[in-house]
PDB file of C-alpha atoms in Angstrom:
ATOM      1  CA  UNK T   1      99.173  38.133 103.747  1.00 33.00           C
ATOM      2  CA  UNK T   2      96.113  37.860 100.872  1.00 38.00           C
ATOM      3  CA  UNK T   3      93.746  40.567 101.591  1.00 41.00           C
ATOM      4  CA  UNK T   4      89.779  39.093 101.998  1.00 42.00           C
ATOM      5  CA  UNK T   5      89.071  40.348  98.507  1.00 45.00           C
ATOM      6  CA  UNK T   6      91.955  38.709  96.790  1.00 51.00           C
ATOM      7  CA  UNK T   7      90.784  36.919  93.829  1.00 53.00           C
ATOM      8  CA  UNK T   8      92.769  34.205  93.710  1.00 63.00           C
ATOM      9  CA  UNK T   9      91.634  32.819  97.123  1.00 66.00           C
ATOM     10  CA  UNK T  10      88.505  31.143  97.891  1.00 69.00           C
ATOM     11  CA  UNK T  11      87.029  31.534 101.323  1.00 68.00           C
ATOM     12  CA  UNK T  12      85.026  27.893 101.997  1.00 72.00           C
ATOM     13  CA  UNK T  13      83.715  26.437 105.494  1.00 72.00           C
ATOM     14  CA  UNK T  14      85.142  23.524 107.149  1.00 76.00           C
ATOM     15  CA  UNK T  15      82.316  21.313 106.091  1.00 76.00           C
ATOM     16  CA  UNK T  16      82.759  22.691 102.090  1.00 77.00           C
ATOM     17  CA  UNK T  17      86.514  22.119 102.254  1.00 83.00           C
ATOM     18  CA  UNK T  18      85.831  18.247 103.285  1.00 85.00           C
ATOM     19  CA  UNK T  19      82.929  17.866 101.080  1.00 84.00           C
ATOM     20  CA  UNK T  20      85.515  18.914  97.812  1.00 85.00           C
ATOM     21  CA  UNK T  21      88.774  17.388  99.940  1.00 91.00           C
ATOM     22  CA  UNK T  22      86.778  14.287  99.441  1.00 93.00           C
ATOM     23  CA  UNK T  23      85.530  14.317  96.139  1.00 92.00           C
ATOM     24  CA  UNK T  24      88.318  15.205  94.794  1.00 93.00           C
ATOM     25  CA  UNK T  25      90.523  12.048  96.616  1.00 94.00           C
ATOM     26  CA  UNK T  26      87.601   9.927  94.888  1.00 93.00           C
ATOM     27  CA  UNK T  27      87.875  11.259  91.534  1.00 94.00           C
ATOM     28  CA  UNK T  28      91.801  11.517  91.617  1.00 93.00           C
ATOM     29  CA  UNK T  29      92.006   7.368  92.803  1.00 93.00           C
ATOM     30  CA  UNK T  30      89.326   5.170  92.313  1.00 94.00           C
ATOM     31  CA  UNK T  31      87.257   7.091  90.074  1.00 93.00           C
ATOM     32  CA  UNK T  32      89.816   7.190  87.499  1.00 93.00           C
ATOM     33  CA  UNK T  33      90.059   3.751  87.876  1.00 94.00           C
ATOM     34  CA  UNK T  34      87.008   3.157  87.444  1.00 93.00           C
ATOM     35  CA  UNK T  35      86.580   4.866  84.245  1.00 92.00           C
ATOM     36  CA  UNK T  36      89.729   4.053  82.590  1.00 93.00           C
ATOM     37  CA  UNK T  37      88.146   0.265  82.849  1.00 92.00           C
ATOM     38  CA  UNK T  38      85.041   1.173  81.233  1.00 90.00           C
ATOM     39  CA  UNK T  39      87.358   2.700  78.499  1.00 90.00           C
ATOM     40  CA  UNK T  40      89.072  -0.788  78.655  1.00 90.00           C
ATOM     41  CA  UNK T  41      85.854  -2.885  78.455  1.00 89.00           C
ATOM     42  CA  UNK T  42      84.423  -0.417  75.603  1.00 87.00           C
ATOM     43  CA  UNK T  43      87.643  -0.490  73.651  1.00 86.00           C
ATOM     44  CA  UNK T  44      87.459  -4.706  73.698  1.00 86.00           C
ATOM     45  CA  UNK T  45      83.980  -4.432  71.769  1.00 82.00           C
ATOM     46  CA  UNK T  46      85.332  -3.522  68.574  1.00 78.00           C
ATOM     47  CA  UNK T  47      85.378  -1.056  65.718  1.00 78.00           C
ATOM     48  CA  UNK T  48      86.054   2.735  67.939  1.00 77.00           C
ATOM     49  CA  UNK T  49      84.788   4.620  65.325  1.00 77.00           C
ATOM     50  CA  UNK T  50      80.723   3.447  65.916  1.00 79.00           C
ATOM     51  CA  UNK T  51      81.433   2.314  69.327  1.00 83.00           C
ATOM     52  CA  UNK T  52      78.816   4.886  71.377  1.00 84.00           C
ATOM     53  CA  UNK T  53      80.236   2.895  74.779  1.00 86.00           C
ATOM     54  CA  UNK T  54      83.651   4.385  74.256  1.00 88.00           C
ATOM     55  CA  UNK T  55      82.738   7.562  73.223  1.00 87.00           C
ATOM     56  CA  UNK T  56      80.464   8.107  76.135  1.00 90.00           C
ATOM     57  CA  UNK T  57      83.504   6.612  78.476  1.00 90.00           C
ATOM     58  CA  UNK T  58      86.125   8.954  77.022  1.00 91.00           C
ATOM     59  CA  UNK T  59      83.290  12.034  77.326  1.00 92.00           C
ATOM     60  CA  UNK T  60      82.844  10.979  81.292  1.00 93.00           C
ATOM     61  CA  UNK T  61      86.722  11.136  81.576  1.00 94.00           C
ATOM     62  CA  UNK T  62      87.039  14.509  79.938  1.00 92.00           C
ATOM     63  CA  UNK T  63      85.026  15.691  82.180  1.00 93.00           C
ATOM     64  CA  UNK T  64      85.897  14.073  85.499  1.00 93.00           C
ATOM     65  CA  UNK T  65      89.644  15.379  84.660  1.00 94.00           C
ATOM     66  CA  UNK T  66      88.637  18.705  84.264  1.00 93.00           C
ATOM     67  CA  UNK T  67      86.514  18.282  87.478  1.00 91.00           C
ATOM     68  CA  UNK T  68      89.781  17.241  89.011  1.00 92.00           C
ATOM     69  CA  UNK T  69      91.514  20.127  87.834  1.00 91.00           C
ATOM     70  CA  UNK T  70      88.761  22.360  89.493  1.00 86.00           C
ATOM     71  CA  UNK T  71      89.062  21.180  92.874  1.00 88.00           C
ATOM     72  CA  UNK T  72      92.849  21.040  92.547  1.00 89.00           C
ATOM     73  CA  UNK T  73      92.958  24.402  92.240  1.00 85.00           C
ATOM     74  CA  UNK T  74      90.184  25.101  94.669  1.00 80.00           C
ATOM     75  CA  UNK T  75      91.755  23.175  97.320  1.00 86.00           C
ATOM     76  CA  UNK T  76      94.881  25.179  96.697  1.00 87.00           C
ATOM     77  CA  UNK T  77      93.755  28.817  96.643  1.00 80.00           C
ATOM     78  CA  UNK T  78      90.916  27.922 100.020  1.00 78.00           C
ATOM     79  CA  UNK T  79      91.339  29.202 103.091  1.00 76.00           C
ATOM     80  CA  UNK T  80      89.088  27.779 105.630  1.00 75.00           C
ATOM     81  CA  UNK T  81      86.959  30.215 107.631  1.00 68.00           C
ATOM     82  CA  UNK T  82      85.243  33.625 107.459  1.00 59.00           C
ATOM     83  CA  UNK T  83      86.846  36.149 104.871  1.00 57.00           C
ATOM     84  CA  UNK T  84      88.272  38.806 107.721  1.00 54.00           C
ATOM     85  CA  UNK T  85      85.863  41.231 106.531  1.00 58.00           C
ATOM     86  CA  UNK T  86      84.916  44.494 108.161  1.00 63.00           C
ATOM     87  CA  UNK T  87      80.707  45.066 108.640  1.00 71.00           C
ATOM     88  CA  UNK T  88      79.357  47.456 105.948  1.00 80.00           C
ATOM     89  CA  UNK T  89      81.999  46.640 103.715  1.00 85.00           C
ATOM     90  CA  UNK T  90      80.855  44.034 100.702  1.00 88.00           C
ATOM     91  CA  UNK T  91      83.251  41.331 100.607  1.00 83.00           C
ATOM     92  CA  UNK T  92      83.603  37.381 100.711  1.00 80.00           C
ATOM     93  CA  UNK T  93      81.313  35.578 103.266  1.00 78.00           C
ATOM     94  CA  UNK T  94      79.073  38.611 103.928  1.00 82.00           C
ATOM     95  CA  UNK T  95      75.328  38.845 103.426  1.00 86.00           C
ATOM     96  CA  UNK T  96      74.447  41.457 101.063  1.00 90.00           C
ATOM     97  CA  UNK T  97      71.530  43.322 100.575  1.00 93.00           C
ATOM     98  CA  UNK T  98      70.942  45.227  97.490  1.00 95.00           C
ATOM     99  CA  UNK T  99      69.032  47.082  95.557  1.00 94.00           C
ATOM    100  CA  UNK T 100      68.687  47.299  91.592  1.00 91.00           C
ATOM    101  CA  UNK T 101      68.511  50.712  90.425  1.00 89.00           C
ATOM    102  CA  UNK T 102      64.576  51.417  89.311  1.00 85.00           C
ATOM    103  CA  UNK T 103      63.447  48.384  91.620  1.00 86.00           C
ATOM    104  CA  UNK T 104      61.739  49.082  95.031  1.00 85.00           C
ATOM    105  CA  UNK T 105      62.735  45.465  95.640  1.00 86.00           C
ATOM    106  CA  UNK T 106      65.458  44.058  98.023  1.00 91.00           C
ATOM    107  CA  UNK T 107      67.646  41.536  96.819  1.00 92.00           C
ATOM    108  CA  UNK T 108      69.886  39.796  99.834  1.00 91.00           C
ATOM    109  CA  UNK T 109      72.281  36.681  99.033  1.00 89.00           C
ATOM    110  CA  UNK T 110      75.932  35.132 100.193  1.00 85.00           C
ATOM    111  CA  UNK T 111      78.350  36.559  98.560  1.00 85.00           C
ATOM    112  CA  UNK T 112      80.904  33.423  98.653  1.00 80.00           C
ATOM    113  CA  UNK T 113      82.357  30.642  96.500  1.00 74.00           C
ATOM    114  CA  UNK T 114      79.970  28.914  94.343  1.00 67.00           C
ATOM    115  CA  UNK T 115      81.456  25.450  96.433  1.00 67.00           C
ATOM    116  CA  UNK T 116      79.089  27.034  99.334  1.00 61.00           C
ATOM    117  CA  UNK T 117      75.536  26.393  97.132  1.00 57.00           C
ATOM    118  CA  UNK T 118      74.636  24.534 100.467  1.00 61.00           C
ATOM    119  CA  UNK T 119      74.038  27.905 101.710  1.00 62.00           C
ATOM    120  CA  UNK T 120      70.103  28.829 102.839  1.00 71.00           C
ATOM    121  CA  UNK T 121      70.343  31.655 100.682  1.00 79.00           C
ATOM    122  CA  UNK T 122      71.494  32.386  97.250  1.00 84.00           C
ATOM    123  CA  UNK T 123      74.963  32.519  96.464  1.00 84.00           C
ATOM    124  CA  UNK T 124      76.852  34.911  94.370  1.00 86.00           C
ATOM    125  CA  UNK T 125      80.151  33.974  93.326  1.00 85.00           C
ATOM    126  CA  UNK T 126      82.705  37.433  93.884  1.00 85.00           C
ATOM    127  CA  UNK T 127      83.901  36.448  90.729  1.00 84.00           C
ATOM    128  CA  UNK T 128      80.589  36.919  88.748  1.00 88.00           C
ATOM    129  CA  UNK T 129      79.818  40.208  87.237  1.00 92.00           C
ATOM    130  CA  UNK T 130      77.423  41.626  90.159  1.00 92.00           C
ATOM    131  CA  UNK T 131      79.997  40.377  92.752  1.00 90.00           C
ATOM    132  CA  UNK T 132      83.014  41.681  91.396  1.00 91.00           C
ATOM    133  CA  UNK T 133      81.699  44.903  90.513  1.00 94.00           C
ATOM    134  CA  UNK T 134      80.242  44.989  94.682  1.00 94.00           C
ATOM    135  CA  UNK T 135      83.366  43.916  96.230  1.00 89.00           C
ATOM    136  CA  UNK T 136      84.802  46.336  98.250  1.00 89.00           C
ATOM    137  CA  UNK T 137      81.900  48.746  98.515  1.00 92.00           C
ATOM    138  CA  UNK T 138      80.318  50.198 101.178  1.00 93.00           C
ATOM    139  CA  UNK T 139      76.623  50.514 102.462  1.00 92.00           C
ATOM    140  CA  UNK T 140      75.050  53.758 100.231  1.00 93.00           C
ATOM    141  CA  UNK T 141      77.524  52.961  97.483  1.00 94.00           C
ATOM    142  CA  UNK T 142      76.188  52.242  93.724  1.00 95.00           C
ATOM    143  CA  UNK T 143      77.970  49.833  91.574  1.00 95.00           C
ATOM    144  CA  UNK T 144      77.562  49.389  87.925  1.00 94.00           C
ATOM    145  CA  UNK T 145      78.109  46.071  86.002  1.00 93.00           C
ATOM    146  CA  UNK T 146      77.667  44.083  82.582  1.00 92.00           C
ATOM    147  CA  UNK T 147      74.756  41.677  82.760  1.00 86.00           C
ATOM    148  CA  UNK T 148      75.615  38.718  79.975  1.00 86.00           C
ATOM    149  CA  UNK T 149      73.457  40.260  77.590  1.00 90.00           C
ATOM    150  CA  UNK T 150      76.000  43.438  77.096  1.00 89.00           C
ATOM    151  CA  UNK T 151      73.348  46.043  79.394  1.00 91.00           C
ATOM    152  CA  UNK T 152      74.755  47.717  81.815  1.00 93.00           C
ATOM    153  CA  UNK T 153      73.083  47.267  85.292  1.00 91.00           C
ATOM    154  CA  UNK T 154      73.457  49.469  88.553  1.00 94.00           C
ATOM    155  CA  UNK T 155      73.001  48.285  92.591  1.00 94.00           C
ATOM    156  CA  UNK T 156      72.909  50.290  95.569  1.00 95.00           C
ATOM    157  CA  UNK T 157      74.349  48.388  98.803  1.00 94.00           C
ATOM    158  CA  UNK T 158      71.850  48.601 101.374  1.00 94.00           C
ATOM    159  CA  UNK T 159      73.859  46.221 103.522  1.00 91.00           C
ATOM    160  CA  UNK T 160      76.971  44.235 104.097  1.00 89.00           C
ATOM    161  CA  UNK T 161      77.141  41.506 107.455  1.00 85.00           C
ATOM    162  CA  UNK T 162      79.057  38.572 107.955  1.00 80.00           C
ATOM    163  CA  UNK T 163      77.284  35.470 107.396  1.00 74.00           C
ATOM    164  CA  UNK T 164      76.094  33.839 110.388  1.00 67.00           C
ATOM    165  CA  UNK T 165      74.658  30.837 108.611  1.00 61.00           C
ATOM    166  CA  UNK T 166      71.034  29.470 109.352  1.00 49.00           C
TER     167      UNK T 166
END
């Protein structure tokens, strides 16, 4: 059985798994359709290589497949529910509350998958640099992680609770 911190699965609630379940039936059916005729009706107006129509229709279906792709594999690695975490351990579906090294200020946000931006609070994706380097960690733990710009950054865990939502 995948542990709650396994990487490769993505915790979502019910109402997050129908929202992608159902985009992604869209995308997969009728909008492919739907843009493979406006490839059709921009291919009929001529000359492809100054034709902006087509090249904006073959852009949108780019990136609608790769969207497809996304939720494929999203759909495939969820597991609906709370991540069976323990309190006071950071992990997937908690509320965390941290603390940047050299800040008096309290940061607290979802630690969940970025499909949950719905969420009151912010969300932090376990895969991100911040929530990977948490995960696992308990309250009065430091962590240490690479911010984008190459700096190295350090949290304290002041707390770690399920999410209970709004």
């Amino acid at each position: 059985m995948a542990d709650s911190r396994d990487e490769n699965v993505t915790w979502l609630t019910q109402e997050a798994y129908d929202r992608l379940k159902a985009e992604y039936e869209y995308l997969s059916g009728p909008g492919r359709v739907d843009i493979a005729k406006k490839i059709e009706a921009a291919r009929e107006e001529g000359d492809l290589k100054e034709n902006g129509g087509y090249h904006a229709a073959k852009d949108e279906q780019g990136k609608i497949e790769a969207r497809i792709f996304h939720l494929r594999q999203t759909l495939d690695s969820a597991k609906v529910g709370e991540a069976p975490t323990a309190e006071g351990i950071v992990g997937p579906g908690m509320t965390v509350t941290i603390r940047f090294q050299g800040d008096e200020e309290e940061v607290t946000f979802l630690l969940a998958s970025r499909e949950e931006l719905g969420a009151p609070i912010d969300v932090y994706s376990p895969k991100s640099p911040l929530g990977a380097a948490i995960n696992g960690k308990k309250i009065g733990e430091k962590a240490t992680y690479s911010m984008p710009n190459g700096r190295q950054n350090t949290v304290e865990i002041l707390e770690a609770v399920p999410y209970v939502g709004n």
